[in-house]
mmCIF file of C-alpha atoms in Angstrom:
data_model
loop_
_atom_site.group_PDB
_atom_site.id
_atom_site.type_symbol
_atom_site.label_atom_id
_atom_site.label_comp_id
_atom_site.label_asym_id
_atom_site.label_seq_id
_atom_site.Cartn_x
_atom_site.Cartn_y
_atom_site.Cartn_z
ATOM 1 C CA MET M 30 182.117 185.473 -35.144
ATOM 2 C CA SER M 31 183.182 187.698 -38.001
ATOM 3 C CA PRO M 32 182.616 191.914 -37.540
ATOM 4 C CA LYS M 33 180.047 193.932 -39.199
ATOM 5 C CA PRO M 34 181.537 195.546 -42.557
ATOM 6 C CA ILE M 35 182.834 198.912 -42.399
ATOM 7 C CA THR M 36 180.905 201.289 -43.635
ATOM 8 C CA ARG M 37 183.098 204.873 -43.795
ATOM 9 C CA ASN M 38 186.280 205.301 -44.255
ATOM 10 C CA THR M 39 188.330 204.610 -41.247
ATOM 11 C CA LEU M 40 192.322 204.801 -39.654
ATOM 12 C CA PHE M 41 192.877 202.051 -37.323
ATOM 13 C CA TYR M 42 195.899 202.272 -35.013
ATOM 14 C CA GLY M 43 197.734 199.362 -33.934
ATOM 15 C CA ASP M 44 199.705 195.552 -35.162
ATOM 16 C CA ASN M 45 197.362 194.924 -38.492
ATOM 17 C CA LEU M 46 197.014 191.190 -37.423
ATOM 18 C CA PRO M 47 194.348 191.386 -35.011
ATOM 19 C CA ILE M 48 192.535 194.456 -36.131
ATOM 20 C CA LEU M 49 192.175 192.495 -39.507
ATOM 21 C CA ARG M 50 190.613 189.618 -36.919
ATOM 22 C CA ASP M 51 188.492 191.554 -35.259
ATOM 23 C CA HIS M 52 187.198 194.532 -37.192
ATOM 24 C CA ILE M 53 187.522 193.373 -40.614
ATOM 25 C CA ALA M 54 184.367 191.446 -41.861
ATOM 26 C CA ASP M 55 184.385 188.271 -44.298
ATOM 27 C CA GLU M 56 184.403 189.675 -47.952
ATOM 28 C CA SER M 57 183.650 192.913 -47.117
ATOM 29 C CA ILE M 58 186.422 194.616 -48.914
ATOM 30 C CA ASP M 59 187.194 194.764 -53.400
ATOM 31 C CA LEU M 60 190.386 196.106 -53.352
ATOM 32 C CA VAL M 61 193.878 195.458 -51.086
ATOM 33 C CA TYR M 62 196.865 196.710 -51.431
ATOM 34 C CA LEU M 63 199.963 196.658 -49.652
ATOM 35 C CA ASP M 64 204.149 197.574 -49.797
ATOM 36 C CA PRO M 65 205.021 195.538 -46.589
ATOM 37 C CA PRO M 66 208.060 196.757 -44.725
ATOM 38 C CA PHE M 67 211.227 195.008 -45.317
ATOM 39 C CA ASN M 68 214.540 196.235 -45.463
ATOM 40 C CA SER M 69 216.058 194.673 -48.678
ATOM 41 C CA ASN M 70 219.535 197.060 -48.706
ATOM 42 C CA ARG M 71 220.711 194.419 -45.811
ATOM 43 C CA SER M 72 223.027 192.093 -47.676
ATOM 44 C CA TYR M 73 221.779 187.739 -47.936
ATOM 45 C CA ASN M 74 224.009 186.953 -45.487
ATOM 46 C CA VAL M 75 222.704 189.294 -42.803
ATOM 47 C CA LEU M 76 218.860 188.471 -43.815
ATOM 48 C CA PHE M 77 219.605 184.475 -43.857
ATOM 49 C CA LYS M 78 222.024 184.492 -40.858
ATOM 50 C CA GLU M 79 220.708 182.435 -38.304
ATOM 51 C CA GLU M 80 219.318 184.589 -34.964
ATOM 52 C CA SER M 81 219.105 183.254 -31.777
ATOM 53 C CA GLY M 82 215.691 185.357 -31.199
ATOM 54 C CA LYS M 83 216.661 186.213 -27.105
ATOM 55 C CA ASP M 84 216.962 189.591 -27.990
ATOM 56 C CA SER M 85 214.932 190.152 -31.291
ATOM 57 C CA GLU M 86 211.577 192.409 -31.703
ATOM 58 C CA SER M 87 208.532 191.709 -34.184
ATOM 59 C CA GLN M 88 207.774 194.873 -34.093
ATOM 60 C CA ILE M 89 208.297 198.054 -36.237
ATOM 61 C CA THR M 90 209.351 201.409 -34.816
ATOM 62 C CA ALA M 91 208.755 204.652 -37.056
ATOM 63 C CA PHE M 92 211.530 203.738 -40.278
ATOM 64 C CA ASP M 93 213.222 200.784 -39.028
ATOM 65 C CA ASP M 94 211.192 197.532 -41.734
ATOM 66 C CA THR M 95 213.649 194.921 -40.124
ATOM 67 C CA TRP M 96 212.500 191.690 -38.713
ATOM 68 C CA HIS M 97 213.500 189.281 -36.599
ATOM 69 C CA TRP M 98 212.897 185.442 -35.570
ATOM 70 C CA GLY M 99 211.982 185.517 -32.133
ATOM 71 C CA GLU M 100 209.376 184.457 -29.538
ATOM 72 C CA GLN M 101 206.460 186.503 -31.744
ATOM 73 C CA ALA M 102 207.451 184.893 -35.356
ATOM 74 C CA GLU M 103 207.759 181.374 -32.982
ATOM 75 C CA GLU M 104 203.887 182.003 -31.588
ATOM 76 C CA LEU M 105 202.759 182.850 -35.034
ATOM 77 C CA TYR M 106 204.800 180.254 -37.314
ATOM 78 C CA ALA M 107 203.027 177.918 -34.836
ATOM 79 C CA GLU M 108 199.586 179.141 -34.971
ATOM 80 C CA LEU M 109 200.339 178.488 -39.307
ATOM 81 C CA VAL M 110 201.185 175.056 -38.822
ATOM 82 C CA THR M 111 197.924 173.896 -36.284
ATOM 83 C CA GLU M 112 195.677 176.119 -36.758
ATOM 84 C CA ILE M 113 195.131 177.160 -40.412
ATOM 85 C CA ASN M 114 194.910 175.146 -43.255
ATOM 86 C CA GLY M 115 196.708 172.410 -43.784
ATOM 87 C CA LYS M 116 198.647 173.882 -47.274
ATOM 88 C CA VAL M 117 199.652 176.796 -45.924
ATOM 89 C CA GLY M 118 201.269 175.030 -42.714
ATOM 90 C CA GLN M 119 202.639 172.651 -45.235
ATOM 91 C CA MET M 120 204.373 174.918 -47.500
ATOM 92 C CA ILE M 121 206.090 177.395 -44.553
ATOM 93 C CA SER M 122 207.192 174.654 -42.494
ATOM 94 C CA ALA M 123 208.848 173.344 -46.013
ATOM 95 C CA LEU M 124 210.582 177.116 -45.974
ATOM 96 C CA ARG M 125 211.417 177.108 -42.477
ATOM 97 C CA GLY M 126 213.161 173.928 -43.453
ATOM 98 C CA ALA M 127 215.261 175.335 -46.482
ATOM 99 C CA ILE M 128 215.288 178.698 -45.410
ATOM 100 C CA GLY M 129 216.133 178.578 -41.411
ATOM 101 C CA GLU M 130 215.460 181.088 -38.655
ATOM 102 C CA ASN M 131 216.589 184.402 -39.706
ATOM 103 C CA GLN M 132 214.994 187.895 -40.795
ATOM 104 C CA MET M 133 213.992 186.427 -44.140
ATOM 105 C CA MET M 134 212.105 183.522 -42.674
ATOM 106 C CA ALA M 135 210.251 185.775 -39.887
ATOM 107 C CA TYR M 136 209.549 187.685 -42.499
ATOM 108 C CA LEU M 137 207.419 185.440 -44.174
ATOM 109 C CA VAL M 138 205.920 183.968 -41.328
ATOM 110 C CA MET M 139 204.480 187.480 -40.755
ATOM 111 C CA MET M 140 203.217 187.907 -44.344
ATOM 112 C CA ALA M 141 201.458 184.381 -44.575
ATOM 113 C CA GLY M 142 199.675 185.126 -41.645
ATOM 114 C CA ARG M 143 198.148 188.571 -42.657
ATOM 115 C CA LEU M 144 197.959 187.294 -46.490
ATOM 116 C CA VAL M 145 195.675 184.750 -44.326
ATOM 117 C CA GLU M 146 193.722 187.040 -42.940
ATOM 118 C CA LEU M 147 193.307 189.408 -46.620
ATOM 119 C CA HIS M 148 192.556 186.304 -48.040
ATOM 120 C CA ARG M 149 189.145 186.164 -46.124
ATOM 121 C CA VAL M 150 187.954 189.467 -45.872
ATOM 122 C CA LEU M 151 188.211 189.625 -49.966
ATOM 123 C CA LYS M 152 185.308 189.741 -51.868
ATOM 124 C CA PRO M 153 184.659 186.824 -53.827
ATOM 125 C CA THR M 154 185.159 189.558 -56.931
ATOM 126 C CA GLY M 155 187.756 191.355 -54.809
ATOM 127 C CA SER M 156 191.315 191.339 -55.586
ATOM 128 C CA LEU M 157 195.008 192.172 -54.266
ATOM 129 C CA TYR M 158 198.064 193.829 -55.327
ATOM 130 C CA LEU M 159 201.270 193.020 -53.270
ATOM 131 C CA HIS M 160 204.674 195.487 -53.914
ATOM 132 C CA CYS M 161 207.670 193.992 -52.852
ATOM 133 C CA ASP M 162 210.817 193.831 -54.490
ATOM 134 C CA PRO M 163 213.125 190.942 -55.790
ATOM 135 C CA THR M 164 215.005 190.335 -52.201
ATOM 136 C CA ALA M 165 211.666 188.250 -51.003
ATOM 137 C CA SER M 166 209.436 188.408 -53.723
ATOM 138 C CA HIS M 167 209.967 184.801 -55.178
ATOM 139 C CA TYR M 168 209.149 183.417 -51.512
ATOM 140 C CA LEU M 169 205.709 185.560 -51.421
ATOM 141 C CA LYS M 170 204.738 184.384 -54.804
ATOM 142 C CA ILE M 171 205.114 181.235 -53.326
ATOM 143 C CA ILE M 172 202.740 181.859 -50.296
ATOM 144 C CA LEU M 173 200.197 183.723 -52.620
ATOM 145 C CA ASP M 174 199.706 180.624 -54.682
ATOM 146 C CA THR M 175 199.498 178.445 -51.340
ATOM 147 C CA ILE M 176 196.510 181.189 -49.727
ATOM 148 C CA PHE M 177 194.883 182.297 -53.449
ATOM 149 C CA ALA M 178 195.540 179.219 -55.974
ATOM 150 C CA PRO M 179 197.863 179.274 -58.696
ATOM 151 C CA GLN M 180 195.494 179.686 -61.155
ATOM 152 C CA ASN M 181 194.160 183.483 -59.723
ATOM 153 C CA PHE M 182 197.565 184.874 -60.187
ATOM 154 C CA ILE M 183 197.142 187.611 -62.786
ATOM 155 C CA ASN M 184 200.503 189.441 -63.461
ATOM 156 C CA GLN M 185 203.471 190.319 -62.263
ATOM 157 C CA VAL M 186 203.908 193.954 -62.672
ATOM 158 C CA VAL M 187 207.103 195.587 -63.059
ATOM 159 C CA TRP M 188 207.414 199.322 -61.905
ATOM 160 C CA LYS M 189 210.674 200.802 -62.670
ATOM 161 C CA ARG M 190 210.793 202.621 -59.188
ATOM 162 C CA SER M 191 214.170 204.452 -59.763
ATOM 163 C CA TYR M 192 217.107 205.760 -61.887
ATOM 164 C CA GLY M 193 220.387 203.360 -62.913
ATOM 165 C CA HIS M 194 222.798 203.610 -59.935
ATOM 166 C CA GLY M 195 226.561 204.782 -60.866
ATOM 167 C CA ASP M 196 227.888 202.934 -57.504
ATOM 168 C CA SER M 197 226.985 199.401 -58.607
ATOM 169 C CA ARG M 198 229.752 197.010 -58.930
ATOM 170 C CA ARG M 199 229.023 193.580 -57.886
ATOM 171 C CA SER M 200 225.502 193.493 -59.586
ATOM 172 C CA MET M 201 223.473 195.387 -61.819
ATOM 173 C CA GLY M 202 221.721 198.959 -60.397
ATOM 174 C CA ARG M 203 218.949 197.484 -58.970
ATOM 175 C CA SER M 204 215.652 199.725 -60.437
ATOM 176 C CA CYS M 205 212.556 197.955 -60.186
ATOM 177 C CA ASP M 206 209.839 196.880 -58.247
ATOM 178 C CA GLU M 207 207.292 193.955 -58.306
ATOM 179 C CA ILE M 208 203.948 194.210 -57.358
ATOM 180 C CA LEU M 209 202.124 190.725 -57.495
ATOM 181 C CA PHE M 210 198.432 191.031 -58.174
ATOM 182 C CA TYR M 211 196.292 188.026 -57.458
ATOM 183 C CA ALA M 212 192.170 187.395 -57.685
ATOM 184 C CA LYS M 213 190.054 185.811 -55.099
ATOM 185 C CA SER M 214 188.120 183.712 -57.827
ATOM 186 C CA GLY M 215 188.061 183.865 -61.844
ATOM 187 C CA THR M 216 185.749 187.068 -61.453
ATOM 188 C CA TYR M 217 187.432 190.215 -60.520
ATOM 189 C CA THR M 218 187.208 193.686 -61.862
ATOM 190 C CA LEU M 219 189.936 194.550 -64.404
ATOM 191 C CA ASN M 220 189.174 198.346 -66.011
ATOM 192 C CA ARG M 221 191.137 199.711 -69.145
ATOM 193 C CA PHE M 222 194.352 201.623 -68.719
ATOM 194 C CA TYR M 223 196.846 203.142 -71.259
ATOM 195 C CA HIS M 224 200.228 204.186 -70.570
ATOM 196 C CA ALA M 225 202.005 207.083 -72.139
ATOM 197 C CA HIS M 226 203.798 207.162 -75.800
ATOM 198 C CA ASP M 227 207.200 206.457 -75.078
ATOM 199 C CA GLU M 228 208.976 209.774 -76.414
ATOM 200 C CA LYS M 229 211.415 207.496 -79.082
ATOM 201 C CA TYR M 230 208.608 205.700 -80.189
ATOM 202 C CA LEU M 231 206.637 209.347 -80.769
ATOM 203 C CA GLU M 232 209.689 210.931 -83.181
ATOM 204 C CA THR M 233 210.574 207.616 -84.780
ATOM 205 C CA PHE M 234 206.716 207.036 -85.751
ATOM 206 C CA PHE M 235 204.838 210.166 -85.679
ATOM 207 C CA ARG M 236 206.800 211.979 -88.056
ATOM 208 C CA PHE M 237 203.957 213.379 -89.717
ATOM 209 C CA HIS M 238 201.750 216.321 -89.307
ATOM 210 C CA ASP M 239 198.867 218.503 -91.323
ATOM 211 C CA GLU M 240 195.925 220.297 -90.239
ATOM 212 C CA ARG M 241 194.857 218.314 -87.990
ATOM 213 C CA GLY M 242 197.391 217.616 -86.224
ATOM 214 C CA ARG M 243 200.497 214.528 -85.575
ATOM 215 C CA TYR M 244 200.048 211.212 -87.579
ATOM 216 C CA LYS M 245 201.800 208.366 -87.946
ATOM 217 C CA LEU M 246 200.935 205.965 -91.346
ATOM 218 C CA GLU M 247 199.417 202.713 -90.845
ATOM 219 C CA ASN M 248 199.497 200.132 -93.223
ATOM 220 C CA LEU M 249 195.977 198.811 -95.088
ATOM 221 C CA THR M 250 197.566 195.488 -96.589
ATOM 222 C CA SER M 251 195.647 192.106 -95.396
ATOM 223 C CA PRO M 252 198.118 189.952 -93.783
ATOM 224 C CA ASN M 253 196.081 186.729 -95.088
ATOM 225 C CA PRO M 254 194.805 186.359 -98.764
ATOM 226 C CA ARG M 255 191.327 188.202 -98.962
ATOM 227 C CA PRO M 256 189.938 188.228 -102.801
ATOM 228 C CA ASN M 257 186.660 189.669 -101.712
ATOM 229 C CA LEU M 258 188.622 192.879 -100.670
ATOM 230 C CA THR M 259 190.975 192.403 -103.388
ATOM 231 C CA TYR M 260 189.947 196.115 -105.814
ATOM 232 C CA GLU M 261 191.393 199.382 -107.118
ATOM 233 C CA TYR M 262 191.344 202.457 -105.365
ATOM 234 C CA LYS M 263 192.002 205.481 -107.909
ATOM 235 C CA GLY M 264 194.463 204.103 -109.513
ATOM 236 C CA TYR M 265 195.878 202.254 -106.965
ATOM 237 C CA PRO M 266 196.383 198.376 -107.467
ATOM 238 C CA PRO M 267 195.416 196.562 -104.225
ATOM 239 C CA PRO M 268 198.099 194.498 -102.257
ATOM 240 C CA ALA M 269 198.703 191.089 -103.013
ATOM 241 C CA LYS M 270 196.988 189.437 -100.510
ATOM 242 C CA GLY M 271 193.984 192.522 -100.646
ATOM 243 C CA TRP M 272 193.229 195.669 -98.369
ATOM 244 C CA ARG M 273 193.295 195.359 -94.725
ATOM 245 C CA VAL M 274 189.362 197.132 -95.248
ATOM 246 C CA ASN M 275 186.287 196.697 -97.935
ATOM 247 C CA LEU M 276 185.896 199.469 -100.391
ATOM 248 C CA GLU M 277 183.066 201.526 -98.534
ATOM 249 C CA ARG M 278 185.568 201.234 -95.674
ATOM 250 C CA MET M 279 188.181 202.911 -97.415
ATOM 251 C CA GLU M 280 186.024 205.842 -99.772
ATOM 252 C CA ARG M 281 184.706 206.897 -95.772
ATOM 253 C CA LEU M 282 188.606 207.383 -95.012
ATOM 254 C CA ASP M 283 189.122 208.932 -97.972
ATOM 255 C CA ALA M 284 186.543 211.437 -97.800
ATOM 256 C CA GLU M 285 187.475 211.718 -94.061
ATOM 257 C CA GLY M 286 191.128 212.825 -95.455
ATOM 258 C CA ARG M 287 192.554 209.967 -93.627
ATOM 259 C CA LEU M 288 193.985 208.122 -96.674
ATOM 260 C CA HIS M 289 198.019 208.863 -97.409
ATOM 261 C CA PHE M 290 198.617 208.235 -101.753
ATOM 262 C CA PRO M 291 202.033 207.852 -102.235
ATOM 263 C CA ASN M 292 203.610 209.715 -105.199
ATOM 264 C CA LYS M 293 206.491 207.294 -106.027
ATOM 265 C CA PRO M 294 205.422 204.190 -108.230
ATOM 266 C CA GLY M 295 204.612 201.424 -106.457
ATOM 267 C CA GLY M 296 203.686 203.071 -103.260
ATOM 268 C CA ARG M 297 201.053 201.519 -101.351
ATOM 269 C CA ILE M 298 197.847 203.506 -99.806
ATOM 270 C CA MET M 299 198.396 204.201 -95.976
ATOM 271 C CA LYS M 300 195.682 205.499 -93.094
ATOM 272 C CA LYS M 301 196.927 208.617 -90.996
ATOM 273 C CA VAL M 302 195.964 207.697 -87.697
ATOM 274 C CA TYR M 303 196.657 210.898 -85.648
ATOM 275 C CA LEU M 304 198.473 210.898 -82.298
ATOM 276 C CA HIS M 305 195.336 213.399 -80.225
ATOM 277 C CA GLU M 306 192.446 210.518 -80.889
ATOM 278 C CA LEU M 307 194.595 207.784 -79.396
ATOM 279 C CA GLU M 308 194.539 206.902 -75.490
ATOM 280 C CA GLY M 309 198.149 205.591 -75.208
ATOM 281 C CA GLN M 310 199.912 202.295 -75.086
ATOM 282 C CA PRO M 311 197.553 199.740 -74.126
ATOM 283 C CA MET M 312 198.217 198.238 -70.288
ATOM 284 C CA THR M 313 201.159 195.527 -70.065
ATOM 285 C CA ASP M 314 202.759 193.927 -66.707
ATOM 286 C CA LEU M 315 205.622 196.472 -67.637
ATOM 287 C CA TRP M 316 205.713 200.162 -65.830
ATOM 288 C CA ALA M 317 208.319 202.734 -66.773
ATOM 289 C CA ASP M 318 205.823 205.560 -67.112
ATOM 290 C CA ILE M 319 205.259 206.350 -63.885
ATOM 291 C CA ARG M 320 208.316 207.926 -62.186
ATOM 292 C CA PRO M 321 209.438 207.731 -59.080
ATOM 293 C CA LEU M 322 209.335 210.458 -56.242
ATOM 294 C CA SER M 323 212.050 212.938 -55.950
ATOM 295 C CA ALA M 324 213.252 215.052 -53.652
ATOM 296 C CA PHE M 325 211.343 217.995 -55.328
ATOM 297 C CA ASP M 326 208.267 216.574 -55.740
ATOM 298 C CA ALA M 327 205.507 218.293 -53.954
ATOM 299 C CA GLU M 328 203.920 215.141 -52.931
ATOM 300 C CA ARG M 329 207.054 214.479 -51.072
ATOM 301 C CA LEU M 330 206.179 213.953 -47.287
ATOM 302 C CA GLY M 331 209.973 212.775 -45.914
ATOM 303 C CA TYR M 332 208.468 209.043 -45.689
ATOM 304 C CA PRO M 333 211.280 207.079 -46.924
ATOM 305 C CA THR M 334 208.906 204.392 -48.404
ATOM 306 C CA GLN M 335 206.398 206.597 -50.161
ATOM 307 C CA LYS M 336 205.099 206.261 -53.136
ATOM 308 C CA PRO M 337 203.960 208.036 -55.927
ATOM 309 C CA LEU M 338 199.981 209.159 -55.864
ATOM 310 C CA ALA M 339 200.170 208.390 -59.822
ATOM 311 C CA LEU M 340 201.411 204.879 -58.579
ATOM 312 C CA LEU M 341 198.282 204.112 -56.728
ATOM 313 C CA GLU M 342 195.308 205.728 -58.807
ATOM 314 C CA ARG M 343 196.056 203.226 -61.123
ATOM 315 C CA ILE M 344 196.232 200.736 -59.281
ATOM 316 C CA ILE M 345 192.716 201.516 -57.493
ATOM 317 C CA SER M 346 191.512 203.002 -61.034
ATOM 318 C CA ALA M 347 191.659 199.602 -62.463
ATOM 319 C CA SER M 348 190.990 196.858 -60.198
ATOM 320 C CA SER M 349 188.040 198.766 -58.327
ATOM 321 C CA ASN M 350 184.778 201.052 -59.429
ATOM 322 C CA PRO M 351 183.769 203.789 -57.612
ATOM 323 C CA ASP M 352 182.755 203.445 -54.552
ATOM 324 C CA ASP M 353 184.557 199.920 -53.316
ATOM 325 C CA MET M 354 186.137 199.567 -50.167
ATOM 326 C CA ILE M 355 189.942 200.158 -50.283
ATOM 327 C CA LEU M 356 192.301 198.179 -47.863
ATOM 328 C CA ASP M 357 196.001 198.557 -47.219
ATOM 329 C CA PRO M 358 196.846 197.461 -43.714
ATOM 330 C CA PHE M 359 200.106 198.814 -44.119
ATOM 331 C CA CYS M 360 199.483 202.150 -45.477
ATOM 332 C CA GLY M 361 202.540 204.246 -44.174
ATOM 333 C CA CYS M 362 202.590 208.197 -45.193
ATOM 334 C CA GLY M 363 198.374 207.065 -46.760
ATOM 335 C CA THR M 364 199.195 207.097 -50.609
ATOM 336 C CA THR M 365 196.243 204.611 -50.826
ATOM 337 C CA ILE M 366 194.090 206.208 -48.612
ATOM 338 C CA ALA M 367 194.530 209.367 -50.631
ATOM 339 C CA ALA M 368 194.281 207.872 -53.916
ATOM 340 C CA ALA M 369 191.061 206.133 -52.669
ATOM 341 C CA GLN M 370 189.384 209.216 -51.186
ATOM 342 C CA LYS M 371 190.419 211.026 -54.755
ATOM 343 C CA LEU M 372 189.219 208.662 -56.593
ATOM 344 C CA GLY M 373 185.571 208.716 -54.715
ATOM 345 C CA ARG M 374 186.635 205.205 -53.044
ATOM 346 C CA ARG M 375 185.684 204.156 -49.029
ATOM 347 C CA TRP M 376 188.539 203.023 -47.504
ATOM 348 C CA VAL M 377 190.656 201.184 -44.630
ATOM 349 C CA GLY M 378 193.825 202.022 -43.654
ATOM 350 C CA ILE M 379 196.362 200.443 -40.908
ATOM 351 C CA ASP M 380 199.260 201.673 -39.394
ATOM 352 C CA ILE M 381 201.739 200.170 -35.944
ATOM 353 C CA THR M 382 203.342 203.705 -36.144
ATOM 354 C CA HIS M 383 201.356 206.770 -34.201
ATOM 355 C CA LEU M 384 203.530 208.907 -36.325
ATOM 356 C CA ALA M 385 202.464 207.123 -39.276
ATOM 357 C CA ILE M 386 198.634 207.911 -38.629
ATOM 358 C CA ALA M 387 199.685 211.740 -37.739
ATOM 359 C CA LEU M 388 200.660 211.545 -41.146
ATOM 360 C CA GLN M 389 197.590 210.337 -42.530
ATOM 361 C CA LYS M 390 195.356 212.953 -40.851
ATOM 362 C CA TYR M 391 197.666 215.624 -42.077
ATOM 363 C CA ARG M 392 198.070 214.556 -45.416
ATOM 364 C CA LEU M 393 193.899 214.088 -45.328
ATOM 365 C CA GLN M 394 192.985 217.455 -44.686
ATOM 366 C CA GLU M 395 195.031 219.547 -46.506
ATOM 367 C CA MET M 396 194.019 217.672 -49.880
ATOM 368 C CA PHE M 397 190.664 217.062 -49.181
ATOM 369 C CA PRO M 398 189.426 220.070 -46.496
ATOM 370 C CA GLY M 399 186.606 219.534 -44.253
ATOM 371 C CA MET M 400 186.267 215.700 -44.956
ATOM 372 C CA THR M 401 185.536 212.960 -41.951
ATOM 373 C CA PHE M 402 186.675 209.721 -41.154
ATOM 374 C CA ASP M 403 186.821 207.661 -38.026
ATOM 375 C CA VAL M 404 190.354 206.658 -36.591
ATOM 376 C CA ILE M 405 190.372 203.466 -34.110
ATOM 377 C CA GLY M 406 193.281 202.891 -31.530
ATOM 378 C CA GLU M 407 195.099 206.315 -30.531
ATOM 379 C CA PRO M 408 195.146 207.402 -27.097
ATOM 380 C CA GLU M 409 191.662 209.463 -26.172
ATOM 381 C CA ASP M 410 192.591 209.927 -22.532
ATOM 382 C CA LEU M 411 195.090 210.528 -20.054
ATOM 383 C CA GLY M 412 195.354 206.609 -19.177
ATOM 384 C CA ALA M 413 195.749 205.923 -22.408
ATOM 385 C CA ALA M 414 198.388 207.782 -23.331
ATOM 386 C CA ARG M 415 200.510 207.255 -20.515
ATOM 387 C CA GLN M 416 199.974 203.204 -21.899
ATOM 388 C CA LEU M 417 201.301 204.279 -24.716
ATOM 389 C CA ALA M 418 204.489 205.831 -23.539
ATOM 390 C CA ALA M 419 205.159 202.494 -21.511
ATOM 391 C CA ASP M 420 204.438 200.738 -24.147
ATOM 392 C CA ASP M 421 206.404 202.557 -26.575
ATOM 393 C CA ARG M 422 208.575 206.044 -25.980
ATOM 394 C CA PHE M 423 209.449 206.486 -29.237
ATOM 395 C CA GLN M 424 206.013 205.944 -30.749
ATOM 396 C CA PHE M 425 204.628 208.286 -27.812
ATOM 397 C CA GLN M 426 207.085 211.430 -28.470
#
C-alpha cells in the first residue's frame, strides 16, 4: 500500500531506499534532482577490481563516497533480478556479467534500485535530473533508458564545473559534469531559460552604440526569393531575394530608429538589435555560464561536493512550477532544497548522514529565518541517541 503524499517540507535522515518505499507516495513528485555519491577520482583499476566483499560496507559515511560489492549489493542485485520488472533485471544481470563484482557494479546496483523507486514516485508529468560525471554516466544512461524508456530521454546537459587543470599528464583535463535529463512521459514541464552572453561574443558583435545603448547589426535580407518583398526603400535597392520584412514593417522600424543606413555605395539597410532588450542566449545543453564555487564564495559551506545555488535554480525553474514538489534523495548540504524554497516550491530531502541533516537545518534557518519544516528519523530521545551511537559512532559525534 502506497503511503499518503507528503504535503509539508520534509527532511528525512536515513537510507533513501527504505525511505522512498515507506514514505514517498506513488506519483507524488514533480521533479527529482539527484547528485549520487561516487568516488570518480579513483582509478579505473580500483573501480573495476574484483572484490571478495568480506570486509566491505555499502553505507556512506560523511565524506566517503566509495561503494563496495558485498552483502548489501548482493541482496539488492537479487531483488532487482527476481522481484522487479524483467527488463531491469535483465539489464543489471548483463552488466554484472560484463563488469564483474567490483565498486563500479556495486554503485550501479545501488543506483538501479533507487532509480526504480524514483520513477515510481514521479508524477506522469514529472522529470528527473541525474548529476554524474563521465566515469559512470554511460552505464547510468543505460539504466535510465531501461527504467524510463529511451524515448523519454530529453537531454544530456554538460556543465563546466571547473577550470583547466595544469597537472593533467596522461589525459585531457576533466572539467565537466554530465546531467542526464529524463521525463516520465511525453508530457512534462520545460520552461524556457536563457544563458548569459559570452563576453567574446559581445565584443565581436555588439560593437556599436547610440543614445539608446549598445547594439549589433542584423541582416534584413530574405534567405529565400521573395518577389512580394522586393521593393526599393529610401533609394536603397532590394537584395536579390527580397527583404526579410514587408514595407509596412520596414517603415515602422525606421520610425522607431531601428534601421542602420550605410554610407558606402552598395551597402544594405540593416536592423539594430539592442543588447538590453535581449534576455540572453536561448537555452542549450551546454552550461558554461554557471561558474563553479570557489573557496571564497559566501555560499560555500565546506561540503566537498557542494553545487552552486544558481545551478539548482536553473534546473528547478526549467522543470517545475511554483508549489510543485521537488525531491532530492542525496541532498548533502541542501542546495536543492534551498533553491526550491527560494523559488516557492515544496520539497523533500533525504540524506544518510546526520552531519548533512544538521548542515541543512542550519542553512535553511540562516537563509529563511522563521521557516518551519519537518525532520523525520533524527534521534529525539536518549534511547534513540544511544542507538545511533551504537550503529555509527562517527555520525553520533
